[in-house]
Amino acid sequence: MSTDYYTRIEQGRIHVSTPVLNTLADVLTLDEDQRRYLFSLAGKHSTRAPRQTKQKVQPQLQRLLDDLTTTPAIVMGRQMDILGWNRLAATMITDFGKVAEKHRNYVRILFTDPAMRTLYADWESVARTAVAQLRMQAAKYPDDPRLAGLVGELSVQDPQFRTWWAARTVASLTTGSKTLIHPTAGELVLDWDTLVEANDTEQQLVIWIAPPGSPTHDALRFLASWTDETPAPRLHEQEG
C-alpha cells in the first residue's frame, strides 16, 4: 500500500474494501473498540470475529464480590464461564474453587454435578434456560472451538441437553427468580439480577437477593454467619 493511497484513505477520498480495513487494523494493532470505530468511519461492518483473550475477573468486580458478605454473587464471562464468586455464592451453590478452572462453567456444572438437580427446585426449567443462554453465546461466537467442545461433550453425556440444544431456543442473561432447596438453609426463594462490567461487557455480575424480613433474607444471613467461621481463600490461592 503506497503512502499516497493511505493518505487518500485517511482523507476519505476513496472507498475502502473490508479486506483493506482488516489489514489496516492488523498493521496498526487496533483493539476491538478501535477496530469497530475504524469500520464505522468507513461505513462498513467487520466480518472478522473478535479476538478472544483469556478472561480474568476485573479487579474491581472481585473487590465488590468480597464486600458482598450477605449477598451471593458470581461473575460470569464468555460461554457462561464462572470467573469469580464470593464466599456466600460458593456456600449456596457449590465450591467453585474445587472445580478445575477449565471445567468452571455454569452450564457444565448444571449438567454434570448431580447435586445441582436437587439444589434447584425446578432444575429442568433452570437447565433449559441455561442452554438457551448458551445458544445465544454460540450465535455470537459460531467458530469458537472451546464452545463447540463443551456442546459436544454435554450432547454426548446428557440426552436432555442434546434435545434442548437441538431446539435452538435462545435467551439472554437478564433477571428472574429461582427457588433453591439448600441442604443447610432449607428453601431459598431468590430474585436474581445481572449487571454488566463497563470495561469488559462480556463480564456480568449476577446477584441473588431476597426481600428484607423474608425467610430467605434471614436464611442468607444465617448462611453468611455460618461461613464466617472459616476464612475464605483468595481467588489466586484457589487457582493453585
Short mmCIF file of C-alpha atoms in Angstrom, two decimals:
data_model
loop_
_atom_site.label_atom_id
_atom_site.label_comp_id
_atom_site.label_asym_id
_atom_site.label_seq_id
_atom_site.Cartn_x
_atom_site.Cartn_y
_atom_site.Cartn_z
CA MET A 1 0.00 0.00 0.00
CA SER A 2 1.55 3.29 -1.09
CA THR A 3 1.78 6.38 1.06
CA ASP A 4 -0.43 8.26 -1.40
CA TYR A 5 -3.11 5.54 -1.25
CA TYR A 6 -3.04 5.53 2.56
CA THR A 7 -3.28 9.34 2.61
CA ARG A 8 -6.36 9.25 0.38
CA ILE A 9 -7.92 6.69 2.73
CA GLU A 10 -7.30 8.97 5.73
CA GLN A 11 -8.80 11.91 3.86
CA GLY A 12 -11.89 9.92 2.88
CA ARG A 13 -11.24 10.46 -0.81
CA ILE A 14 -11.67 6.78 -1.76
CA HIS A 15 -13.93 3.90 -0.71
CA VAL A 16 -12.07 1.13 1.09
CA SER A 17 -12.90 -2.57 0.96
CA THR A 18 -13.39 -4.71 4.07
CA PRO A 19 -10.18 -6.73 3.48
CA VAL A 20 -8.15 -3.49 3.28
CA LEU A 21 -9.71 -2.24 6.51
CA ASN A 22 -8.91 -5.54 8.24
CA THR A 23 -5.31 -5.27 7.06
CA LEU A 24 -5.03 -1.71 8.32
CA ALA A 25 -6.48 -2.65 11.69
CA ASP A 26 -3.98 -5.52 12.00
CA VAL A 27 -0.98 -3.40 10.97
CA LEU A 28 -1.99 -0.64 13.38
CA THR A 29 -2.61 -3.26 16.13
CA LEU A 30 -6.02 -1.79 16.92
CA ASP A 31 -8.01 -3.20 19.80
CA GLU A 32 -11.62 -4.28 19.28
CA ASP A 33 -13.12 -0.87 20.13
CA GLN A 34 -10.70 0.91 17.78
CA ARG A 35 -11.38 -1.64 15.04
CA ARG A 36 -15.15 -1.09 15.32
CA TYR A 37 -14.61 2.69 15.19
CA LEU A 38 -12.46 2.36 12.07
CA PHE A 39 -15.14 0.33 10.31
CA SER A 40 -17.89 2.72 11.39
CA LEU A 41 -15.97 5.65 9.89
CA ALA A 42 -15.79 3.73 6.61
CA GLY A 43 -19.48 2.84 6.79
CA LYS A 44 -18.76 -0.90 6.91
CA HIS A 45 -19.09 -3.79 9.33
CA SER A 46 -16.19 -6.04 10.21
CA THR A 47 -16.72 -9.65 9.19
CA ARG A 48 -13.93 -10.86 11.41
CA ALA A 49 -14.79 -12.46 14.75
CA PRO A 50 -13.35 -10.50 17.69
CA ARG A 51 -10.06 -11.83 19.02
CA GLN A 52 -10.66 -13.71 22.23
CA THR A 53 -8.22 -13.50 25.09
CA LYS A 54 -8.43 -15.48 28.29
CA GLN A 55 -10.79 -13.72 30.64
CA LYS A 56 -9.90 -12.83 34.20
CA VAL A 57 -12.33 -11.26 36.63
CA GLN A 58 -11.94 -7.48 36.70
CA PRO A 59 -10.18 -6.44 39.95
CA GLN A 60 -12.95 -4.01 40.89
CA LEU A 61 -15.52 -6.77 40.49
CA GLN A 62 -13.51 -9.09 42.73
CA ARG A 63 -13.36 -6.38 45.41
CA LEU A 64 -17.12 -5.94 45.11
CA LEU A 65 -17.61 -9.69 45.44
CA ASP A 66 -15.52 -9.73 48.60
CA ASP A 67 -17.59 -6.89 50.09
CA LEU A 68 -20.93 -8.60 49.40
CA THR A 69 -20.86 -10.71 52.54
CA THR A 70 -24.62 -11.31 52.80
CA THR A 71 -25.47 -11.38 49.08
CA PRO A 72 -24.50 -14.38 46.93
CA ALA A 73 -22.82 -13.19 43.73
CA ILE A 74 -20.74 -14.52 40.85
CA VAL A 75 -19.06 -13.03 37.79
CA MET A 76 -19.89 -14.84 34.57
CA GLY A 77 -17.88 -14.47 31.37
CA ARG A 78 -18.00 -15.73 27.81
CA GLN A 79 -19.63 -19.13 27.29
CA MET A 80 -21.05 -18.68 30.83
CA ASP A 81 -17.71 -19.43 32.47
CA ILE A 82 -17.52 -18.68 36.19
CA LEU A 83 -14.73 -16.09 36.53
CA GLY A 84 -15.27 -15.02 40.13
CA TRP A 85 -17.52 -15.59 43.12
CA ASN A 86 -17.89 -14.68 46.75
CA ARG A 87 -17.92 -16.99 49.73
CA LEU A 88 -21.70 -16.97 50.11
CA ALA A 89 -22.23 -17.98 46.47
CA ALA A 90 -19.83 -20.89 46.98
CA THR A 91 -21.76 -21.92 50.07
CA MET A 92 -25.16 -21.57 48.42
CA ILE A 93 -24.41 -23.21 45.06
CA THR A 94 -21.12 -25.13 45.04
CA ASP A 95 -17.49 -24.63 45.99
CA PHE A 96 -16.28 -23.27 42.65
CA GLY A 97 -12.71 -23.31 43.91
CA LYS A 98 -12.77 -27.11 43.92
CA VAL A 99 -13.82 -27.23 40.26
CA ALA A 100 -10.95 -27.35 37.76
CA GLU A 101 -10.65 -23.99 36.03
CA LYS A 102 -11.22 -25.47 32.56
CA HIS A 103 -14.48 -27.02 33.82
CA ARG A 104 -15.66 -23.98 35.76
CA ASN A 105 -18.62 -23.31 33.52
CA TYR A 106 -22.16 -22.73 34.79
CA VAL A 107 -23.89 -24.90 32.19
CA ARG A 108 -21.37 -27.70 32.56
CA ILE A 109 -21.78 -27.70 36.35
CA LEU A 110 -25.58 -27.75 35.99
CA PHE A 111 -25.47 -30.91 33.90
CA THR A 112 -22.51 -32.80 35.37
CA ASP A 113 -22.83 -32.17 39.12
CA PRO A 114 -25.63 -34.43 40.49
CA ALA A 115 -26.13 -32.10 43.46
CA MET A 116 -27.47 -29.39 41.11
CA ARG A 117 -30.52 -31.49 40.27
CA THR A 118 -31.65 -31.47 43.88
CA LEU A 119 -30.39 -27.97 44.74
CA TYR A 120 -32.74 -26.29 42.24
CA ALA A 121 -36.42 -26.92 42.99
CA ASP A 122 -37.14 -26.76 39.25
CA TRP A 123 -33.85 -27.96 37.82
CA GLU A 124 -35.34 -28.66 34.38
CA SER A 125 -36.52 -25.08 33.92
CA VAL A 126 -33.18 -23.69 35.14
CA ALA A 127 -31.24 -26.03 32.85
CA ARG A 128 -33.43 -25.28 29.81
CA THR A 129 -32.87 -21.55 30.33
CA ALA A 130 -29.13 -22.04 30.72
CA VAL A 131 -28.98 -23.99 27.45
CA ALA A 132 -30.88 -21.19 25.69
CA GLN A 133 -28.42 -18.65 27.11
CA LEU A 134 -25.50 -20.78 25.91
CA ARG A 135 -27.11 -20.96 22.46
CA MET A 136 -27.03 -17.14 22.43
CA GLN A 137 -23.29 -17.31 23.08
CA ALA A 138 -22.91 -19.77 20.19
CA ALA A 139 -24.63 -17.30 17.87
CA LYS A 140 -22.16 -14.64 18.93
CA TYR A 141 -19.11 -16.90 18.55
CA PRO A 142 -20.04 -19.52 15.94
CA ASP A 143 -16.44 -20.60 15.33
CA ASP A 144 -15.31 -20.90 18.95
CA PRO A 145 -13.66 -24.33 19.32
CA ARG A 146 -13.95 -24.35 23.11
CA LEU A 147 -17.68 -23.71 22.97
CA ALA A 148 -18.06 -26.39 20.31
CA GLY A 149 -16.18 -28.81 22.57
CA LEU A 150 -18.45 -28.04 25.52
CA VAL A 151 -21.60 -28.54 23.43
CA GLY A 152 -20.24 -31.79 22.01
CA GLU A 153 -19.29 -33.12 25.44
CA LEU A 154 -22.68 -32.35 27.01
CA SER A 155 -24.59 -33.61 23.96
CA VAL A 156 -22.90 -36.98 24.27
CA GLN A 157 -23.28 -37.21 28.04
CA ASP A 158 -26.81 -35.90 28.54
CA PRO A 159 -29.85 -36.61 26.33
CA GLN A 160 -31.79 -33.68 27.82
CA PHE A 161 -29.04 -31.25 26.88
CA ARG A 162 -28.92 -32.76 23.39
CA THR A 163 -32.67 -32.33 22.94
CA TRP A 164 -32.80 -28.77 24.28
CA TRP A 165 -29.77 -27.70 22.26
CA ALA A 166 -31.37 -29.01 19.08
CA ALA A 167 -34.47 -26.91 19.81
CA ARG A 168 -32.40 -23.76 19.04
CA THR A 169 -34.14 -21.65 21.70
CA VAL A 170 -32.19 -18.55 22.74
CA ALA A 171 -32.31 -16.33 25.83
CA SER A 172 -30.28 -13.51 27.36
CA LEU A 173 -28.90 -13.35 30.88
CA THR A 174 -31.11 -10.67 32.44
CA THR A 175 -33.28 -11.09 35.55
CA GLY A 176 -35.52 -13.73 37.06
CA SER A 177 -36.28 -15.79 40.14
CA LYS A 178 -35.19 -19.20 41.38
CA THR A 179 -36.09 -21.49 44.25
CA LEU A 180 -33.30 -23.50 45.83
CA ILE A 181 -33.57 -26.31 48.35
CA HIS A 182 -30.35 -25.84 50.28
CA PRO A 183 -29.17 -28.75 52.47
CA THR A 184 -28.35 -26.38 55.36
CA ALA A 185 -30.57 -23.30 54.94
CA GLY A 186 -33.66 -25.01 53.53
CA GLU A 187 -35.88 -23.36 50.92
CA LEU A 188 -34.47 -20.16 49.39
CA VAL A 189 -36.75 -18.10 47.15
CA LEU A 190 -34.45 -15.69 45.37
CA ASP A 191 -34.65 -12.92 42.79
CA TRP A 192 -31.58 -12.58 40.60
CA ASP A 193 -30.29 -9.69 38.55
CA THR A 194 -27.41 -9.07 36.15
CA LEU A 195 -25.06 -6.08 35.92
CA VAL A 196 -22.60 -5.62 33.04
CA GLU A 197 -18.98 -4.59 33.65
CA ALA A 198 -18.18 -1.37 31.76
CA ASN A 199 -14.56 -2.28 30.97
CA ASP A 200 -15.47 -5.73 29.66
CA THR A 201 -19.09 -6.11 28.61
CA GLU A 202 -18.58 -9.88 28.41
CA GLN A 203 -18.24 -9.99 32.20
CA GLN A 204 -21.54 -9.94 34.05
CA LEU A 205 -22.12 -9.70 37.78
CA VAL A 206 -25.01 -11.97 38.82
CA ILE A 207 -26.50 -11.40 42.27
CA TRP A 208 -29.22 -13.22 44.24
CA ILE A 209 -31.37 -11.20 46.65
CA ALA A 210 -34.50 -11.57 48.79
CA PRO A 211 -36.90 -9.02 50.32
CA PRO A 212 -35.80 -7.77 53.78
CA GLY A 213 -37.51 -9.66 56.58
CA SER A 214 -38.42 -12.62 54.39
CA PRO A 215 -37.48 -16.17 55.44
CA THR A 216 -34.94 -16.31 52.60
CA HIS A 217 -33.39 -13.00 53.67
CA ASP A 218 -32.92 -14.40 57.17
CA ALA A 219 -31.62 -17.70 55.79
CA LEU A 220 -28.95 -15.91 53.73
CA ARG A 221 -27.74 -14.14 56.83
CA PHE A 222 -27.64 -17.44 58.64
CA LEU A 223 -25.52 -18.90 55.83
CA ALA A 224 -23.27 -15.83 55.89
CA SER A 225 -22.66 -16.17 59.63
CA TRP A 226 -22.10 -19.90 59.19
CA THR A 227 -19.45 -19.36 56.51
CA ASP A 228 -17.75 -16.63 58.57
CA GLU A 229 -16.42 -19.36 60.83
CA THR A 230 -13.97 -20.47 58.11
CA PRO A 231 -11.72 -17.95 56.33
CA ALA A 232 -12.38 -17.85 52.57
CA PRO A 233 -9.35 -18.48 50.34
CA ARG A 234 -8.41 -15.76 47.89
CA LEU A 235 -9.06 -16.37 44.22
CA HIS A 236 -5.38 -16.70 43.30
CA GLU A 237 -4.96 -19.30 46.04
CA GLN A 238 -7.93 -21.29 44.73
CA GLU A 239 -6.43 -21.34 41.24
CA GLY A 240 -3.43 -23.17 42.66
#
